[in-house]
Short mmCIF file of C-alpha atoms in Angstrom, two decimals:
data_model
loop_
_atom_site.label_atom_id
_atom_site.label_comp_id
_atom_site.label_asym_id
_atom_site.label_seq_id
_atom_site.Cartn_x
_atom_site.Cartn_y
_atom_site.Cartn_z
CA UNK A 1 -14.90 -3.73 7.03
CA UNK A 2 -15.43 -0.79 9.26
CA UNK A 3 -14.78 1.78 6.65
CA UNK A 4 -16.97 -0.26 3.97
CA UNK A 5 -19.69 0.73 6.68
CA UNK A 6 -18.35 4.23 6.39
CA UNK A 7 -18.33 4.34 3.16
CA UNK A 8 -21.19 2.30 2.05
CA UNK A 9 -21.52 2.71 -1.94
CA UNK A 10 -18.96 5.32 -2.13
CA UNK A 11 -16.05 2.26 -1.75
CA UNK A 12 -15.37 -0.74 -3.51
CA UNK A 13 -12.95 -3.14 -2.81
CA UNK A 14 -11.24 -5.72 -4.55
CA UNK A 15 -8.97 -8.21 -3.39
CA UNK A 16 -6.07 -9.95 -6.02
CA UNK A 17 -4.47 -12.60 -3.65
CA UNK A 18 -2.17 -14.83 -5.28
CA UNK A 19 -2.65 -18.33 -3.04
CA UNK A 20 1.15 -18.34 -3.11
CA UNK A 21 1.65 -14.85 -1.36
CA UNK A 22 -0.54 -16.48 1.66
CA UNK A 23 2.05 -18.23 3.17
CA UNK A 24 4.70 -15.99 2.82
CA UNK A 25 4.99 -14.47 6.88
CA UNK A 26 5.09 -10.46 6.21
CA UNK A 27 5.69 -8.22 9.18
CA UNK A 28 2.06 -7.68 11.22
CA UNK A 29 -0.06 -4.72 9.86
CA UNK A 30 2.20 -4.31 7.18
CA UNK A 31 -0.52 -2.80 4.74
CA UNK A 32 -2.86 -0.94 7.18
CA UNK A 33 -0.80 2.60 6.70
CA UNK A 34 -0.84 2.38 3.52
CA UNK A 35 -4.94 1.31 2.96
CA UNK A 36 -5.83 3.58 5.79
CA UNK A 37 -3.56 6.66 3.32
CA UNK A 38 -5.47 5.51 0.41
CA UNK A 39 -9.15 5.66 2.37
CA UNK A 40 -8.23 9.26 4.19
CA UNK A 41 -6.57 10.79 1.97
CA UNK A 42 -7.58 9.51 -1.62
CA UNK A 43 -10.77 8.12 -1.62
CA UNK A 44 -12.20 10.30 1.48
CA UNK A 45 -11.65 13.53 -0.75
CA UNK A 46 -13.84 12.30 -3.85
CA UNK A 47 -17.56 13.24 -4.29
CA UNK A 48 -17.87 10.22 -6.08
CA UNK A 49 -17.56 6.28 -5.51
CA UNK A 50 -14.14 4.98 -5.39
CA UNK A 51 -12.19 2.02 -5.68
CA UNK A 52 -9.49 0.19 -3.43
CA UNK A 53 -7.71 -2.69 -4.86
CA UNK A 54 -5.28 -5.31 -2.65
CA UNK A 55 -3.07 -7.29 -4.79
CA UNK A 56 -0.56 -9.51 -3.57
CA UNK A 57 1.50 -12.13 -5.91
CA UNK A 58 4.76 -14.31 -5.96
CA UNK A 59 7.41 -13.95 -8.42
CA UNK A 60 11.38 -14.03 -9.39
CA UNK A 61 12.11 -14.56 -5.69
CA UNK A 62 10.11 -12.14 -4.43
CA UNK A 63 6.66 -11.45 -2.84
CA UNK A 64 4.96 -8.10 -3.92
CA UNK A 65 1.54 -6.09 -2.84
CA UNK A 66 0.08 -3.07 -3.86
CA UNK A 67 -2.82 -1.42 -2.41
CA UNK A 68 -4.24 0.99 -5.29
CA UNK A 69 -7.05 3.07 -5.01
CA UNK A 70 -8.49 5.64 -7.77
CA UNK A 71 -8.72 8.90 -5.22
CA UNK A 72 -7.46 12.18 -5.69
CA UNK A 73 -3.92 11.25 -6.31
CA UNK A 74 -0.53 13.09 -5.02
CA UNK A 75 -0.20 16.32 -4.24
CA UNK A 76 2.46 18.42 -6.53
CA UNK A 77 4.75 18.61 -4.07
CA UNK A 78 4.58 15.41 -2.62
CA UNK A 79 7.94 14.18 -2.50
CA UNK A 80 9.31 17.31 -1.79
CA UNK A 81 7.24 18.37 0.63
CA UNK A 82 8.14 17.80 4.55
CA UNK A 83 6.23 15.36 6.20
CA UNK A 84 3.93 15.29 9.21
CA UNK A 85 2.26 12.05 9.44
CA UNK A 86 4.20 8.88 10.49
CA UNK A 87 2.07 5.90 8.75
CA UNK A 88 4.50 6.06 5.67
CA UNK A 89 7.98 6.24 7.22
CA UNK A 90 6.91 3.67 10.07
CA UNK A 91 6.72 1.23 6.99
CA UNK A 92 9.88 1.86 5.90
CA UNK A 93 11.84 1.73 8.90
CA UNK A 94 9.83 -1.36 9.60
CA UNK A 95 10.84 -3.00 6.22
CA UNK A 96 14.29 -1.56 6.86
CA UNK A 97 14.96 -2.71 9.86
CA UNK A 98 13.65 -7.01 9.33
CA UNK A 99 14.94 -6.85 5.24
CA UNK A 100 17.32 -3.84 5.23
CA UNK A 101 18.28 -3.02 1.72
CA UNK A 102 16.24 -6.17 -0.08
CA UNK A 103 12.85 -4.05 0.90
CA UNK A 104 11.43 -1.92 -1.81
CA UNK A 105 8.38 0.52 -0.99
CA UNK A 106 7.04 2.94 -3.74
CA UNK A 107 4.50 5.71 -3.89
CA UNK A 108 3.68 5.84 -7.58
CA UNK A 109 0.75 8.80 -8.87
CA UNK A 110 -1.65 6.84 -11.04
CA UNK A 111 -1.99 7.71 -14.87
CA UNK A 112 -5.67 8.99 -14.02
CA UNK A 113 -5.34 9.82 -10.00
CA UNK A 114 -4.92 7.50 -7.45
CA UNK A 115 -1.85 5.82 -5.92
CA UNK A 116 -0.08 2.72 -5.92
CA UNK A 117 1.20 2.05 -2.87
CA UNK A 118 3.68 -0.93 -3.43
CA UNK A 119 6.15 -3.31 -1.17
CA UNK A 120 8.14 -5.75 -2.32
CA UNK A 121 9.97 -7.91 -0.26
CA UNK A 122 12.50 -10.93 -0.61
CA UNK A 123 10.62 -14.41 -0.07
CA UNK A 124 13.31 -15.15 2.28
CA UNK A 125 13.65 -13.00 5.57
CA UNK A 126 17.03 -12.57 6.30
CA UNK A 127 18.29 -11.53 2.56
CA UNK A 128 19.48 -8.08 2.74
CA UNK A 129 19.65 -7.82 6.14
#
């Protein structure tokens, strides 16, 4: 809510919430790196109005959210690039450490800018680890 009021027009934000990902416990601020990476450095860098998107949903066994915004996308060198910022790799060792291997999180460039920013997790907490 506080960067709607930043944003004002410039930002619109959808929520997808399956009612069966709402019970499923997820480790506390799970998501806030990765909307707070879409808002700084996606949508912050666009002239124009922008668009976040939450999803969460429930399937095969697993519980999955995204967190997808239409910014300025990935830089070239992203993945090759060293890193300085610790918002992404906090998630994974977070995820790592409560679901070890059964964790997935993936950075994926959008076909017209934008990233998907996407975990998916086990439904039940102690597979994989």
């Amino acid at each position: 809510e506080i960067e709607q009021v930043r944003f004002g027009d410039r930002l619109r934000v959808s929520w997808q919430v399956d009612a069966r990902s709402e019970s499923v416990p997820v480790p506390q601020l799970i998501l806030q790196p990765l909307v707070e990476n879409a808002l700084r450095h996606g949508l912050s860098r666009r002239a124009r109005a922008g668009s976040l998107t939450i999803r969460a949903s429930v399937a095969n066994g697993h519980l999955e959210m995204s967190v997808i915004d239409d910014g300025v996308g990935l830089p070239s060198d992203f993945h090759s690039a060293p890193r300085r910022g610790i918002g992404i790799a906090n998630v994974r060792a977070r995820l790592q450490h409560r679901y070890g291997e059964a964790a997935q999180l993936s950075l994926v460039p959008g076909a017209e800018g934008g990233v998907s920013a996407r975990i998916v997790l086990p439904l039940r907490a102690g597979a994989g680890a």
